[in-house]
Coordinates of N, CA, C and O in Angstrom, one line a residue:
M1 N 27.1 -0.9 3.4 CA 26.6 -0.2 4.4 C 24.9 -0.4 4.3 O 24.5 0.0 3.1
E2 N 24.2 -0.9 5.4 CA 22.7 -1.1 5.4 C 22.0 0.4 6.1 O 22.3 1.0 7.0
V3 N 21.0 0.7 5.2 CA 20.1 2.0 5.4 C 19.0 1.5 5.6 O 18.2 0.9 4.5
N4 N 18.3 1.9 6.7 CA 16.7 1.8 6.4 C 16.1 3.3 6.1 O 16.0 4.0 6.9
C5 N 15.5 3.2 5.0 CA 15.4 4.4 4.2 C 14.0 4.8 4.7 O 14.1 6.0 4.7
A6 N 13.3 4.3 5.1 CA 12.5 4.8 5.8 C 12.5 5.2 7.1 O 11.4 6.8 7.1
V7 N 13.4 5.3 7.9 CA 13.9 6.1 8.8 C 14.9 7.1 8.5 O 15.2 8.3 9.1
E8 N 16.3 6.9 7.7 CA 17.1 7.5 7.8 C 16.9 8.4 6.5 O 17.9 9.6 6.3
C9 N 16.5 8.2 5.6 CA 16.1 9.0 4.0 C 15.0 10.1 4.2 O 14.6 10.4 3.0
V10 N 14.3 10.5 5.1 CA 13.1 11.3 5.3 C 13.1 12.6 4.8 O 12.6 13.1 4.4
N11 N 14.7 13.0 4.7 CA 15.2 14.3 4.6 C 15.8 14.2 2.9 O 16.4 15.5 2.9
G12 N 16.0 13.4 2.6 CA 16.8 12.7 1.6 C 17.5 12.0 1.2 O 17.6 11.1 2.3
C13 N 17.7 11.2 0.2 CA 18.6 10.2 0.3 C 19.8 10.2 0.8 O 20.5 11.0 0.4
K14 N 20.3 9.1 1.7 CA 21.9 9.0 2.1 C 22.7 8.6 1.5 O 23.9 8.7 1.2
L15 N 22.2 7.7 0.2 CA 23.3 6.9 -0.4 C 23.3 7.5 -1.9 O 24.4 7.1 -2.5
G16 N 22.6 8.8 -2.1 CA 23.3 9.4 -3.7 C 22.9 8.1 -4.7 O 21.7 7.8 -5.1
A17 N 23.9 8.1 -5.3 CA 23.9 7.3 -6.7 C 24.0 5.9 -6.5 O 23.5 5.4 -7.4
D18 N 24.1 5.4 -5.2 CA 24.1 4.1 -4.9 C 22.9 4.0 -3.9 O 22.6 2.6 -3.8
C19 N 21.8 4.6 -4.3 CA 20.7 4.2 -3.7 C 20.1 3.0 -4.9 O 19.9 2.9 -5.8
P20 N 19.3 2.3 -4.0 CA 18.8 0.6 -4.2 C 17.6 1.3 -5.2 O 17.0 0.4 -6.0
H21 N 16.9 2.2 -4.9 CA 16.0 2.5 -5.4 C 15.5 3.6 -6.1 O 14.6 4.4 -6.5
A22 N 16.4 4.1 -6.9 CA 16.8 4.9 -7.7 C 15.7 5.0 -8.6 O 15.1 6.2 -9.2
A23 N 16.3 3.7 -9.3 CA 14.9 3.6 -10.5 C 13.5 3.9 -10.4 O 12.9 4.4 -10.6
H24 N 13.1 3.3 -8.9 CA 11.8 3.7 -8.5 C 11.7 4.9 -8.6 O 10.3 5.4 -9.0
R25 N 12.4 5.6 -8.0 CA 12.3 7.1 -7.8 C 12.0 7.9 -9.4 O 11.0 8.5 -9.4
A26 N 12.8 7.3 -10.2 CA 13.0 7.8 -11.7 C 11.4 7.5 -12.1 O 10.8 8.1 -12.7
E27 N 11.3 6.4 -11.7 CA 9.7 5.9 -12.5 C 8.5 6.7 -12.3 O 7.6 7.0 -12.6
T28 N 8.5 6.7 -10.8 CA 7.7 7.4 -9.9 C 7.7 9.1 -10.1 O 6.4 9.7 -10.5
A29 N 8.9 9.7 -10.3 CA 8.9 10.9 -10.8 C 8.1 10.9 -12.2 O 7.3 12.3 -12.4
Q30 N 8.5 10.1 -13.4 CA 7.7 10.1 -14.6 C 6.2 9.9 -14.3 O 5.6 10.7 -15.3
F31 N 5.5 9.0 -13.6 CA 4.4 8.8 -13.7 C 3.8 10.1 -13.3 O 2.6 10.7 -13.6
I32 N 4.3 10.9 -12.4 CA 3.4 12.4 -11.5 C 3.5 13.3 -12.8 O 2.8 13.9 -13.0
E33 N 4.8 13.1 -13.3 CA 4.6 14.1 -14.3 C 3.6 14.2 -15.3 O 3.5 15.1 -16.2
S34 N 3.5 12.7 -16.1 CA 2.9 12.5 -16.9 C 1.2 11.9 -16.6 O 0.7 11.8 -18.0
T35 N 1.0 12.2 -15.7 CA -0.2 11.8 -15.2 C -1.2 12.5 -14.5 O -0.4 13.3 -13.5
S36 N -2.2 12.9 -15.1 CA -2.8 13.9 -14.7 C -3.4 13.6 -13.0 O -3.7 12.6 -12.9
L37 N -4.0 15.2 -12.3 CA -4.4 14.5 -11.2 C -5.7 13.7 -11.1 O -6.1 12.8 -10.1
D38 N -6.8 14.3 -12.0 CA -7.8 13.6 -12.3 C -7.7 12.2 -12.5 O -8.4 11.1 -12.1
A39 N -6.7 11.9 -13.3 CA -6.2 10.6 -13.9 C -6.2 9.6 -12.3 O -6.5 8.5 -12.3
M40 N -5.3 10.5 -11.8 CA -4.7 9.7 -10.2 C -5.9 8.9 -9.5 O -5.8 8.3 -8.6
L41 N -6.6 10.3 -9.1 CA -7.8 10.4 -8.5 C -8.9 9.0 -8.7 O -9.4 8.5 -8.2
A42 N -9.0 8.9 -10.4 CA -9.6 7.8 -10.9 C -9.4 6.7 -10.8 O -10.2 5.7 -10.3
M43 N -7.8 6.3 -10.7 CA -7.1 5.2 -10.3 C -7.4 4.7 -8.8 O -7.6 3.7 -8.7
A44 N -7.4 5.6 -8.0 CA -7.6 5.7 -6.3 C -9.1 5.0 -6.2 O -9.5 4.2 -5.5
E45 N -10.0 5.9 -7.1 CA -11.5 5.5 -6.9 C -12.0 4.2 -7.6 O -12.3 3.3 -6.8
E46 N -11.1 3.5 -8.5 CA -11.0 2.6 -8.7 C -10.7 1.2 -8.2 O -11.4 0.4 -7.6
A47 N -9.5 1.5 -7.1 CA -8.9 0.5 -6.4 C -9.7 0.6 -5.1 O -10.1 -0.4 -4.7
V48 N -10.8 1.7 -4.5 CA -11.2 1.6 -3.5 C -12.3 0.6 -3.7 O -13.0 0.0 -3.0
R49 N -13.2 1.1 -5.0 CA -14.3 0.0 -5.6 C -14.2 -1.5 -5.7 O -14.7 -2.0 -4.9
R50 N -13.0 -1.5 -6.2 CA -12.8 -3.2 -6.3 C -12.5 -3.8 -4.8 O -12.7 -4.7 -4.4
K51 N -11.7 -3.0 -4.2 CA -11.4 -3.5 -2.5 C -12.8 -4.0 -1.8 O -13.1 -4.9 -1.2
A52 N -14.0 -3.1 -2.3 CA -15.1 -2.7 -1.3 C -15.6 -4.3 -2.2 O -16.2 -5.0 -1.4
I53 N -15.7 -4.4 -3.3 CA -16.2 -5.4 -3.6 C -15.5 -6.8 -3.4 O -16.4 -7.7 -3.1
D54 N -14.6 -6.9 -3.6 CA -13.8 -8.4 -2.8 C -14.2 -8.4 -1.5 O -14.3 -9.5 -1.0
R55 N -14.3 -7.3 -0.8 CA -15.0 -7.6 0.8 C -16.1 -7.9 1.1 O -16.7 -8.7 1.8
Q56 N -17.3 -7.6 -0.1 CA -18.4 -8.1 -0.1 C -18.7 -9.4 -0.5 O -19.4 -10.4 0.0
Q57 N -17.4 -9.9 -1.4 CA -17.6 -11.3 -2.1 C -17.2 -12.2 -1.2 O -16.9 -13.5 -1.3
A58 N -16.0 -11.6 -0.2 CA -15.4 -12.4 0.6 C -16.5 -13.8 1.5 O -17.2 -12.9 2.0
P59 N -16.3 -14.5 1.9 CA -17.1 -15.4 2.4 C -17.0 -14.9 4.0 O -16.1 -14.3 4.5
T60 N -18.2 -14.7 5.0 CA -18.2 -14.7 6.3 C -17.2 -15.4 7.0 O -17.5 -16.7 6.9
Q61 N -16.4 -14.5 7.7 CA -15.7 -15.7 8.7 C -16.4 -15.4 10.2 O -16.2 -14.2 11.1
W62 N -16.7 -16.2 11.0 CA -17.4 -16.2 12.2 C -16.4 -16.4 13.0 O -15.2 -17.5 13.0
V63 N -16.1 -15.8 14.1 CA -15.5 -16.3 15.5 C -16.3 -16.9 16.8 O -17.0 -16.0 17.0
F64 N -15.9 -18.0 17.2 CA -16.6 -18.7 18.2 C -16.0 -18.5 19.6 O -14.3 -19.0 19.4
P65 N -16.5 -18.2 20.6 CA -15.8 -17.9 21.9 C -15.1 -19.5 22.2 O -13.9 -19.9 22.8
E66 N -15.8 -20.9 21.5 CA -15.0 -22.2 22.0 C -13.6 -22.2 21.5 O -13.0 -23.5 21.3
D67 N -13.5 -21.4 20.2 CA -12.2 -21.6 19.6 C -10.9 -21.2 20.3 O -9.8 -21.3 19.8
G68 N -11.0 -20.9 21.6 CA -9.9 -20.5 22.4 C -9.3 -19.1 21.8 O -8.2 -18.6 22.5
I69 N -10.0 -18.2 21.6 CA -9.8 -16.5 21.3 C -9.7 -15.9 22.3 O -11.0 -15.9 23.0
Q70 N -9.0 -15.4 23.0 CA -9.0 -14.5 24.2 C -9.1 -13.2 23.8 O -8.9 -12.5 22.7
P71 N -10.1 -12.2 24.5 CA -10.0 -11.2 24.4 C -8.7 -10.2 24.4 O -7.9 -10.6 25.1
G72 N -8.7 -9.5 23.5 CA -7.6 -8.6 23.4 C -6.8 -9.0 22.1 O -5.2 -8.6 21.9
E73 N -6.6 -10.4 21.8 CA -5.7 -10.7 20.8 C -6.1 -10.5 19.5 O -7.0 -10.0 19.0

């Protein structure tokens, strides 16, 4: 039986012990229990900072009308 977890398990896992994501849920629960909210916020802030730096360092991408790009694409 194939289950689309994002749709069918919104109110709880339908597969129970057969859930292929059980290990990930256990790891996530452990992370949440052992990590302070301040540490999680610091991790998120660092990820946003790195992404902003990556965007600044990325080369400029120019779009020219003659390349055939139509409005709305």
